[in-house]
Amino acid sequence: MAEEYRRRLDNNVESLIENFRGLVTVSKIKDRTQTSRQALQSSVYATTLVHAGESLLKLIAELKLSLTLNDFEGINQQVDATSESLKEKCDDVDTSIEHLCSDVAAALFELENHYAQSKWRHPTPDGAANPPLLP
């Protein structure tokens, strides 16, 4: 595909150069009898020059469209990189949650042991009810 675009580009540029050279050559006025023939040649060169320019613009538009729509490899690489990055973030969050769960479980176990051994859990020696909890 790239080779075809290069070939078309070379052909269009070569056509532009040839027609411009021909237009400049024909624009010289040599003899009055050749004026009508030179006018016709000038018109042909100018038309061909415009056609080559339009072909070149069409080629540029095709290249832009092809690059935009057919760059699947680049798009896939970007999607894969983003997906991998998000997976790594998910793994980091999962690891953080696991550590947090184990820390909370250890703290809760420690608090339960502390409560079980506290004076708030056991009745007072004089038989009165447990003192009220502070707000």
PDB file of C-alpha atoms in Angstrom, residues 1-110:
ATOM      1  CA  MET A   1       0.000   0.000   0.000  1.00  0.00           C
ATOM      2  CA  ALA A   2       2.808   2.412   0.878  1.00  0.00           C
ATOM      3  CA  GLU A   3       4.576   1.554  -2.369  1.00  0.00           C
ATOM      4  CA  GLU A   4       1.439   2.432  -4.345  1.00  0.00           C
ATOM      5  CA  TYR A   5       1.180   5.777  -2.550  1.00  0.00           C
ATOM      6  CA  ARG A   6       4.854   6.512  -3.297  1.00  0.00           C
ATOM      7  CA  ARG A   7       4.357   5.637  -6.962  1.00  0.00           C
ATOM      8  CA  ARG A   8       1.266   7.853  -7.226  1.00  0.00           C
ATOM      9  CA  LEU A   9       3.075  10.679  -5.436  1.00  0.00           C
ATOM     10  CA  ASP A  10       6.039  10.443  -7.817  1.00  0.00           C
ATOM     11  CA  ASN A  11       3.730  10.383 -10.851  1.00  0.00           C
ATOM     12  CA  ASN A  12       1.745  13.405  -9.660  1.00  0.00           C
ATOM     13  CA  VAL A  13       4.836  15.467  -8.847  1.00  0.00           C
ATOM     14  CA  GLU A  14       6.436  14.519 -12.158  1.00  0.00           C
ATOM     15  CA  SER A  15       3.253  15.533 -13.990  1.00  0.00           C
ATOM     16  CA  LEU A  16       3.191  18.861 -12.141  1.00  0.00           C
ATOM     17  CA  ILE A  17       6.789  19.588 -13.104  1.00  0.00           C
ATOM     18  CA  GLU A  18       6.350  18.584 -16.765  1.00  0.00           C
ATOM     19  CA  ASN A  19       3.184  20.610 -17.194  1.00  0.00           C
ATOM     20  CA  PHE A  20       4.618  23.658 -15.478  1.00  0.00           C
ATOM     21  CA  ARG A  21       7.726  23.444 -17.669  1.00  0.00           C
ATOM     22  CA  GLY A  22       5.534  23.075 -20.766  1.00  0.00           C
ATOM     23  CA  LEU A  23       3.368  26.014 -19.698  1.00  0.00           C
ATOM     24  CA  VAL A  24       6.439  28.231 -19.284  1.00  0.00           C
ATOM     25  CA  THR A  25       7.865  27.080 -22.627  1.00  0.00           C
ATOM     26  CA  VAL A  26       4.616  27.718 -24.505  1.00  0.00           C
ATOM     27  CA  SER A  27       4.174  31.136 -22.913  1.00  0.00           C
ATOM     28  CA  LYS A  28       7.032  32.518 -25.020  1.00  0.00           C
ATOM     29  CA  ILE A  29       5.631  34.343 -28.033  1.00  0.00           C
ATOM     30  CA  LYS A  30       7.680  33.493 -31.117  1.00  0.00           C
ATOM     31  CA  ASP A  31       5.456  34.124 -34.073  1.00  0.00           C
ATOM     32  CA  ARG A  32       1.953  35.518 -34.584  1.00  0.00           C
ATOM     33  CA  THR A  33       0.827  32.476 -36.570  1.00  0.00           C
ATOM     34  CA  GLN A  34       1.665  30.131 -33.752  1.00  0.00           C
ATOM     35  CA  THR A  35      -0.254  32.158 -31.172  1.00  0.00           C
ATOM     36  CA  SER A  36      -3.517  30.204 -31.444  1.00  0.00           C
ATOM     37  CA  ARG A  37      -1.673  26.889 -31.281  1.00  0.00           C
ATOM     38  CA  GLN A  38       0.303  28.084 -28.260  1.00  0.00           C
ATOM     39  CA  ALA A  39      -2.902  29.280 -26.599  1.00  0.00           C
ATOM     40  CA  LEU A  40      -4.379  25.812 -27.033  1.00  0.00           C
ATOM     41  CA  GLN A  41      -1.206  24.190 -25.701  1.00  0.00           C
ATOM     42  CA  SER A  42      -1.211  26.581 -22.752  1.00  0.00           C
ATOM     43  CA  SER A  43      -4.793  25.649 -22.003  1.00  0.00           C
ATOM     44  CA  VAL A  44      -3.948  21.930 -22.170  1.00  0.00           C
ATOM     45  CA  TYR A  45      -0.893  22.346 -19.934  1.00  0.00           C
ATOM     46  CA  ALA A  46      -2.848  24.423 -17.436  1.00  0.00           C
ATOM     47  CA  THR A  47      -5.696  21.902 -17.355  1.00  0.00           C
ATOM     48  CA  THR A  48      -3.273  19.013 -16.896  1.00  0.00           C
ATOM     49  CA  LEU A  49      -1.440  20.986 -14.213  1.00  0.00           C
ATOM     50  CA  VAL A  50      -4.693  21.554 -12.327  1.00  0.00           C
ATOM     51  CA  HIS A  51      -5.618  17.884 -12.728  1.00  0.00           C
ATOM     52  CA  ALA A  52      -2.230  16.783 -11.335  1.00  0.00           C
ATOM     53  CA  GLY A  53      -2.655  19.172  -8.395  1.00  0.00           C
ATOM     54  CA  GLU A  54      -6.129  17.804  -7.670  1.00  0.00           C
ATOM     55  CA  SER A  55      -4.787  14.252  -7.860  1.00  0.00           C
ATOM     56  CA  LEU A  56      -2.086  15.190  -5.391  1.00  0.00           C
ATOM     57  CA  LEU A  57      -4.660  16.698  -3.020  1.00  0.00           C
ATOM     58  CA  LYS A  58      -6.789  13.552  -3.363  1.00  0.00           C
ATOM     59  CA  LEU A  59      -3.736  11.424  -2.552  1.00  0.00           C
ATOM     60  CA  ILE A  60      -3.072  13.509   0.564  1.00  0.00           C
ATOM     61  CA  ALA A  61      -6.688  13.098   1.683  1.00  0.00           C
ATOM     62  CA  GLU A  62      -6.472   9.324   1.126  1.00  0.00           C
ATOM     63  CA  LEU A  63      -3.246   9.149   3.130  1.00  0.00           C
ATOM     64  CA  LYS A  64      -4.823  11.058   6.017  1.00  0.00           C
ATOM     65  CA  LEU A  65      -7.907   8.859   5.952  1.00  0.00           C
ATOM     66  CA  SER A  66      -5.836   5.696   5.704  1.00  0.00           C
ATOM     67  CA  LEU A  67      -3.625   6.745   8.584  1.00  0.00           C
ATOM     68  CA  THR A  68      -6.614   7.707  10.702  1.00  0.00           C
ATOM     69  CA  LEU A  69      -8.784   4.672  10.017  1.00  0.00           C
ATOM     70  CA  ASN A  70      -6.249   1.920   9.409  1.00  0.00           C
ATOM     71  CA  ASP A  71      -3.861   2.516  12.285  1.00  0.00           C
ATOM     72  CA  PHE A  72      -5.236  -0.499  14.127  1.00  0.00           C
ATOM     73  CA  GLU A  73      -1.826  -1.552  15.393  1.00  0.00           C
ATOM     74  CA  GLY A  74      -1.220   1.781  17.097  1.00  0.00           C
ATOM     75  CA  ILE A  75      -4.742   1.878  18.501  1.00  0.00           C
ATOM     76  CA  ASN A  76      -4.421  -1.706  19.769  1.00  0.00           C
ATOM     77  CA  GLN A  77      -1.099  -0.911  21.429  1.00  0.00           C
ATOM     78  CA  GLN A  78      -2.630   2.071  23.175  1.00  0.00           C
ATOM     79  CA  VAL A  79      -5.631   0.014  24.337  1.00  0.00           C
ATOM     80  CA  ASP A  80      -3.341  -2.780  25.556  1.00  0.00           C
ATOM     81  CA  ALA A  81      -1.129  -0.319  27.443  1.00  0.00           C
ATOM     82  CA  THR A  82      -4.143   1.311  29.084  1.00  0.00           C
ATOM     83  CA  SER A  83      -5.612  -2.077  29.969  1.00  0.00           C
ATOM     84  CA  GLU A  84      -2.318  -3.233  31.479  1.00  0.00           C
ATOM     85  CA  SER A  85      -2.018  -0.023  33.482  1.00  0.00           C
ATOM     86  CA  LEU A  86      -5.542  -0.423  34.834  1.00  0.00           C
ATOM     87  CA  LYS A  87      -4.888  -4.075  35.728  1.00  0.00           C
ATOM     88  CA  GLU A  88      -1.789  -3.020  37.675  1.00  0.00           C
ATOM     89  CA  LYS A  89      -3.805  -0.380  39.522  1.00  0.00           C
ATOM     90  CA  CYS A  90      -6.487  -2.994  40.317  1.00  0.00           C
ATOM     91  CA  ASP A  91      -3.845  -5.351  41.671  1.00  0.00           C
ATOM     92  CA  ASP A  92      -2.378  -2.550  43.804  1.00  0.00           C
ATOM     93  CA  VAL A  93      -5.828  -1.681  45.172  1.00  0.00           C
ATOM     94  CA  ASP A  94      -6.569  -5.357  45.896  1.00  0.00           C
ATOM     95  CA  THR A  95      -3.259  -5.692  47.761  1.00  0.00           C
ATOM     96  CA  SER A  96      -3.976  -2.522  49.743  1.00  0.00           C
ATOM     97  CA  ILE A  97      -7.451  -3.797  50.648  1.00  0.00           C
ATOM     98  CA  GLU A  98      -6.008  -7.143  51.793  1.00  0.00           C
ATOM     99  CA  HIS A  99      -3.473  -5.357  54.020  1.00  0.00           C
ATOM    100  CA  LEU A 100      -6.180  -3.078  55.361  1.00  0.00           C
ATOM    101  CA  CYS A 101      -8.448  -6.064  56.126  1.00  0.00           C
ATOM    102  CA  SER A 102      -5.682  -7.864  58.003  1.00  0.00           C
ATOM    103  CA  ASP A 103      -4.824  -4.671  59.941  1.00  0.00           C
ATOM    104  CA  VAL A 104      -8.485  -4.100  60.849  1.00  0.00           C
ATOM    105  CA  ALA A 105      -8.888  -7.762  61.882  1.00  0.00           C
ATOM    106  CA  ALA A 106      -5.776  -7.561  64.095  1.00  0.00           C
ATOM    107  CA  ALA A 107      -6.950  -4.287  65.657  1.00  0.00           C
ATOM    108  CA  LEU A 108     -10.430  -5.709  66.259  1.00  0.00           C
ATOM    109  CA  PHE A 109      -8.973  -8.836  67.863  1.00  0.00           C
ATOM    110  CA  GLU A 110      -6.796  -6.665  70.105  1.00  0.00           C
TER     111      GLU A 110
END
